[in-house]
XYZ file of C-alpha atoms in Angstrom:
379
model
C 114.064 -2.546 -19.636
C 117.437 -2.714 -21.357
C 119.860 0.190 -21.742
C 118.973 1.365 -25.252
C 115.284 1.361 -24.445
C 115.887 3.212 -21.176
C 117.917 5.854 -23.018
C 114.902 6.620 -25.197
C 112.034 6.151 -22.761
C 112.976 6.047 -19.056
C 111.415 8.939 -17.155
C 110.057 10.427 -20.379
C 106.341 10.749 -21.204
C 104.571 12.679 -23.985
C 103.645 16.195 -22.917
C 100.181 15.857 -21.290
C 98.931 19.190 -22.623
C 99.776 18.596 -26.301
C 100.938 15.022 -26.756
C 104.354 16.252 -27.956
C 106.707 13.269 -27.982
C 109.718 15.483 -27.222
C 109.894 17.035 -23.761
C 109.153 20.760 -24.144
C 111.651 23.457 -23.216
C 109.970 25.119 -20.238
C 111.647 28.504 -20.609
C 110.240 30.075 -17.475
C 111.615 31.514 -14.257
C 108.507 31.097 -12.126
C 105.127 29.355 -11.972
C 101.652 30.715 -11.206
C 100.136 29.338 -7.992
C 96.444 28.802 -7.311
C 96.975 30.133 -3.795
C 99.867 30.554 -1.351
C 101.651 27.194 -1.322
C 99.106 25.630 -3.693
C 100.833 24.699 -6.941
C 101.579 21.865 -9.369
C 104.919 20.920 -7.822
C 106.814 23.849 -9.280
C 107.350 27.201 -7.565
C 110.590 28.740 -8.856
C 112.834 27.482 -11.639
C 116.057 27.485 -9.613
C 114.466 24.778 -7.479
C 112.703 22.821 -10.222
C 112.051 22.963 -13.935
C 109.960 20.313 -15.761
C 112.531 19.868 -18.540
C 115.272 19.363 -15.950
C 113.121 16.954 -13.934
C 112.667 14.678 -16.947
C 116.404 14.731 -17.682
C 117.323 13.992 -14.067
C 114.983 11.003 -14.040
C 116.325 9.781 -17.370
C 120.016 9.850 -16.386
C 119.179 8.360 -12.980
C 117.518 5.419 -14.738
C 120.635 4.853 -16.858
C 122.728 4.679 -13.654
C 120.172 2.511 -11.826
C 119.829 5.336 -9.297
C 116.671 6.138 -7.378
C 117.537 9.837 -7.347
C 119.293 12.176 -9.746
C 120.247 15.874 -9.814
C 121.611 17.929 -12.700
C 123.986 20.845 -12.225
C 125.454 23.661 -14.280
C 128.717 21.733 -14.816
C 130.600 18.649 -13.722
C 132.582 20.822 -11.344
C 129.445 22.218 -9.697
C 128.248 18.640 -9.217
C 131.615 17.727 -7.690
C 131.623 20.704 -5.349
C 128.102 19.793 -4.206
C 129.459 16.501 -2.885
C 132.273 18.283 -1.026
C 129.809 20.818 0.407
C 128.199 18.000 2.385
C 131.425 17.844 4.456
C 132.552 19.975 7.404
C 135.875 21.547 8.452
C 138.106 18.831 9.879
C 136.729 16.120 7.615
C 139.113 14.233 5.355
C 138.781 12.957 1.785
C 140.884 10.234 0.167
C 141.147 10.749 -3.593
C 142.369 8.891 -6.623
C 146.007 9.873 -7.187
C 145.879 10.657 -10.902
C 142.536 12.408 -11.141
C 141.243 15.158 -13.414
C 143.156 18.425 -13.004
C 139.996 20.446 -12.436
C 139.021 18.235 -9.508
C 142.520 18.551 -8.064
C 142.330 22.336 -8.356
C 138.886 22.493 -6.727
C 139.939 20.270 -3.839
C 143.318 21.852 -3.099
C 142.804 25.501 -4.046
C 139.207 26.027 -2.941
C 138.113 23.560 -0.278
C 141.377 23.014 1.603
C 141.202 26.627 2.786
C 137.937 25.752 4.537
C 139.605 23.073 6.627
C 138.859 19.952 4.582
C 141.887 17.700 4.073
C 142.501 15.852 0.796
C 144.869 12.902 0.569
C 145.838 11.522 -2.845
C 146.729 7.827 -3.039
C 147.303 5.178 -5.690
C 143.890 3.487 -5.594
C 144.872 0.759 -8.034
C 145.787 -1.146 -4.871
C 142.846 -0.909 -2.418
C 145.238 -1.501 0.476
C 146.590 2.020 -0.033
C 143.113 3.354 0.700
C 142.767 1.194 3.795
C 146.133 2.418 5.068
C 145.230 6.090 4.534
C 141.841 6.074 6.279
C 141.447 7.794 9.635
C 138.459 8.357 11.891
C 138.051 11.747 10.160
C 137.729 10.251 6.662
C 134.200 10.906 5.430
C 134.548 10.480 1.665
C 136.454 8.340 -0.825
C 136.629 10.069 -4.229
C 137.194 7.551 -7.027
C 137.817 8.181 -10.718
C 137.963 5.176 -13.032
C 139.177 5.016 -15.712
C 141.314 7.947 -14.640
C 142.055 11.028 -16.693
C 144.424 10.738 -18.556
C 146.370 7.655 -17.422
C 143.388 5.281 -17.778
C 144.076 3.708 -14.381
C 141.460 1.159 -13.338
C 140.228 1.121 -9.745
C 138.173 -1.667 -8.207
C 134.932 0.115 -7.308
C 133.523 -2.849 -5.409
C 136.659 -3.220 -3.264
C 136.849 0.506 -2.484
C 133.129 0.571 -1.666
C 133.566 -2.229 0.865
C 136.370 -0.270 2.519
C 134.240 2.864 2.647
C 131.288 0.977 4.110
C 133.524 -0.654 6.715
C 134.811 2.712 7.916
C 131.626 4.748 7.540
C 132.894 6.831 4.608
C 130.789 7.592 1.547
C 132.163 6.483 -1.826
C 131.700 8.783 -4.821
C 132.722 7.704 -8.314
C 133.441 10.024 -11.234
C 132.050 7.864 -14.026
C 132.634 10.361 -16.840
C 135.149 8.351 -18.889
C 133.064 5.168 -18.871
C 129.547 6.643 -19.141
C 126.594 4.683 -17.751
C 126.670 2.575 -20.910
C 129.921 0.901 -19.841
C 129.839 1.070 -16.028
C 127.354 1.553 -13.166
C 129.168 2.361 -9.893
C 126.049 2.214 -7.695
C 125.553 -1.420 -8.711
C 129.101 -2.069 -7.461
C 128.448 -0.603 -4.007
C 129.252 3.096 -4.458
C 127.052 5.653 -2.687
C 127.286 8.422 -5.282
C 127.923 8.551 -9.026
C 129.065 11.783 -10.693
C 129.181 12.688 -14.373
C 130.420 15.541 -16.415
C 127.345 15.299 -18.628
C 129.236 17.583 -21.007
C 131.138 14.538 -22.244
C 129.659 11.227 -23.422
C 126.132 11.633 -22.046
C 125.422 14.845 -23.989
C 127.886 13.719 -26.634
C 127.779 16.605 -29.107
C 130.168 19.225 -27.664
C 127.389 21.774 -27.236
C 126.468 21.660 -23.532
C 128.159 22.119 -20.155
C 126.448 20.124 -17.391
C 126.981 17.824 -14.393
C 124.999 15.064 -12.674
C 124.850 13.330 -9.297
C 122.998 10.082 -8.691
C 122.404 8.105 -5.497
C 120.105 5.522 -3.933
C 120.284 7.148 -0.490
C 117.328 9.510 0.150
C 119.241 11.424 2.838
C 122.171 12.042 0.493
C 119.808 13.137 -2.258
C 118.087 15.485 0.176
C 121.456 17.093 0.918
C 122.174 17.447 -2.797
C 118.758 18.984 -3.389
C 119.216 21.513 -0.606
C 122.630 22.567 -1.933
C 121.336 22.636 -5.516
C 118.496 24.952 -4.459
C 120.619 27.095 -2.147
C 123.714 27.521 -4.349
C 121.800 27.719 -7.610
C 124.334 26.052 -9.913
C 121.620 24.600 -12.131
C 121.422 24.009 -15.899
C 118.943 25.892 -18.056
C 116.014 24.176 -19.809
C 117.547 24.597 -23.281
C 120.645 22.671 -22.185
C 118.468 19.989 -20.568
C 116.558 19.617 -23.834
C 119.793 19.206 -25.801
C 121.050 16.519 -23.428
C 117.731 14.651 -23.578
C 118.112 14.621 -27.347
C 121.733 13.493 -27.139
C 120.990 10.638 -24.726
C 118.695 8.981 -27.255
C 121.757 7.866 -29.234
C 124.105 7.262 -26.287
C 124.134 3.483 -26.727
C 124.761 3.760 -30.468
C 127.499 6.350 -30.035
C 129.235 4.369 -27.300
C 129.253 1.243 -29.422
C 131.101 3.158 -32.139
C 133.435 4.896 -29.662
C 134.408 1.461 -28.322
C 134.878 -0.072 -31.769
C 137.011 2.800 -33.024
C 138.902 3.039 -29.732
C 139.952 -0.595 -29.901
C 141.286 -0.229 -33.438
C 143.145 2.998 -32.664
C 144.665 1.575 -29.464
C 145.970 -1.509 -31.255
C 147.269 0.597 -34.137
C 149.226 2.815 -31.754
C 150.594 -0.155 -29.825
C 152.130 -1.579 -33.009
C 153.409 1.755 -34.329
C 157.227 1.924 -34.506
C 157.273 5.548 -33.300
C 155.069 4.952 -30.231
C 156.576 3.848 -26.919
C 153.601 3.484 -24.535
C 149.837 3.280 -24.991
C 147.398 3.581 -22.096
C 144.053 1.844 -22.758
C 142.269 -0.503 -20.316
C 141.376 -2.992 -23.033
C 144.938 -4.337 -23.275
C 145.501 -7.562 -21.359
C 148.771 -6.154 -19.968
C 147.118 -2.924 -18.784
C 147.294 -2.719 -14.970
C 144.051 -4.030 -13.424
C 142.743 -5.158 -16.829
C 140.969 -8.005 -15.038
C 139.123 -5.454 -12.878
C 138.136 -3.511 -16.000
C 136.729 -6.697 -17.530
C 134.747 -7.363 -14.355
C 133.189 -3.947 -13.807
C 132.980 -2.522 -17.352
C 131.019 -3.697 -20.392
C 133.610 -2.306 -22.805
C 136.803 -0.259 -22.713
C 135.756 3.005 -24.319
C 137.348 5.454 -26.712
C 139.765 7.304 -24.416
C 143.441 6.580 -25.104
C 146.726 8.198 -24.074
C 150.137 7.556 -25.576
C 153.797 8.582 -25.462
C 156.026 8.583 -28.529
C 159.487 7.044 -28.557
C 160.966 10.508 -28.957
C 159.808 11.373 -25.456
C 160.033 15.173 -25.475
C 157.543 17.993 -25.242
C 158.926 19.376 -28.496
C 158.063 16.167 -30.331
C 154.621 16.074 -28.703
C 153.934 19.653 -29.814
C 155.105 18.887 -33.325
C 152.721 15.918 -33.506
C 149.801 17.872 -32.022
C 150.167 20.573 -34.674
C 150.061 18.025 -37.486
C 146.657 16.506 -36.714
C 143.975 17.421 -39.232
C 140.919 15.300 -38.360
C 141.591 15.045 -34.622
C 140.888 18.588 -33.371
C 143.248 20.029 -30.760
C 140.863 21.021 -27.982
C 139.947 20.430 -24.365
C 137.042 18.157 -23.417
C 136.174 14.674 -24.673
C 133.327 12.303 -25.395
C 131.841 14.146 -28.367
C 131.010 12.548 -31.692
C 134.076 14.193 -33.240
C 137.605 13.054 -32.409
C 139.703 15.331 -30.209
C 143.378 15.354 -29.242
C 144.757 17.064 -26.179
C 147.954 17.763 -24.278
C 147.130 17.174 -20.580
C 150.281 18.827 -19.196
C 149.326 22.219 -20.634
C 145.562 21.819 -20.919
C 143.383 19.661 -18.657
C 146.027 19.052 -15.969
C 148.042 22.277 -16.048
C 146.841 23.147 -12.523
C 148.678 20.148 -11.035
C 152.307 20.940 -10.073
C 154.737 19.372 -12.543
C 156.516 17.212 -9.974
C 153.202 15.686 -8.908
C 152.185 15.098 -12.522
C 155.479 13.368 -13.323
C 155.198 11.232 -10.202
C 151.860 9.920 -11.473
C 153.224 9.197 -14.956
C 151.724 12.256 -16.610
C 154.756 13.492 -18.498
C 155.013 16.599 -20.667
C 155.053 14.378 -23.744
C 151.800 12.508 -23.028
C 149.083 12.912 -25.674
C 145.419 12.105 -24.991
C 142.896 11.046 -27.629
C 139.129 11.117 -27.468
C 138.288 8.803 -30.352
C 135.081 9.862 -32.086
C 132.618 8.070 -34.329
C 134.103 8.968 -37.733
C 135.058 6.315 -40.290
C 137.978 4.459 -38.753
C 140.085 4.479 -41.939
C 140.123 8.282 -41.881
C 141.135 8.361 -38.208
C 143.990 5.922 -38.796
C 145.172 7.949 -41.787
C 145.250 11.099 -39.665
C 147.219 9.349 -36.922
C 149.658 7.977 -39.487
C 150.477 11.372 -40.997
C 150.706 13.063 -37.575
C 152.979 10.503 -35.915
C 155.147 9.709 -38.941
């Protein structure tokens, strides 16, 4: 079954009681049992909900995962992975990762005795050099947010397997339409479902997928015990959004390519970060492990100041200034003060994330209108 067909049908059956083609919203907190312990697979909605079960199976199919779990947010999915570790364990992370992940790792979990080391994963040797006998997890983000760094998932997975460390990949920027980390050797795939998978800026949700039954069992126990689960209404909305994921991603990629090339040729733009350029670092890796280059783009203007960046951000009319990404509408953001404000400035600058960097989430609008908005904002 190919991707578009899986998006519409995988894990989804008509409701057996009515024949409804759309999965019902099971808005219930509990389930009646025939006798103590005798039930239809559902006892309490924190543990399981039929709407959520269908969604979990659907996203798992898109990631070629045997198991899938949905969570209340991408961050609750991320913290579930870290909760499988113990004090004294070490994690090696992508250097320029999402600011929320950095905050969770350094401000929450480090106080419980888990060590996080941030390295430039564009060169797998840096990961090999940083591993110790206490390293239990390699946390990969590719393409990275917002520098669009490309990391070789297959190479990192081989290193993790060699040293007995699990490899988890944040696949949010690519979506399962463009990249499947489990097929490349990763143990765990994570999504902020909020972004491309849901795709309509109306849901907060996270997902974890794996082919390892023991890992999935751990995730299920934490999901049940901690209770960071999505409600059935949100699961319904995501199921509806997924049905057009392949169509939306095609348009995101088409528009992204045009916008990236427009910016690269613009006289007022100095640098453009987009993995589809042949001179983008690790472009050959992107071509190997991705089926397209997506609609996420960052750029720096020639007048490289925060004042100029702010002036440009205020002038956008069609691109909405807002956090998040991956929705059908185009968004523009300022990572230094928005998504990555929790990272100390010196660390941001070291990773190339300057105060003047602007990030675009290119939507599915008519491309001529997007280009016109960029032209008037950057001029």
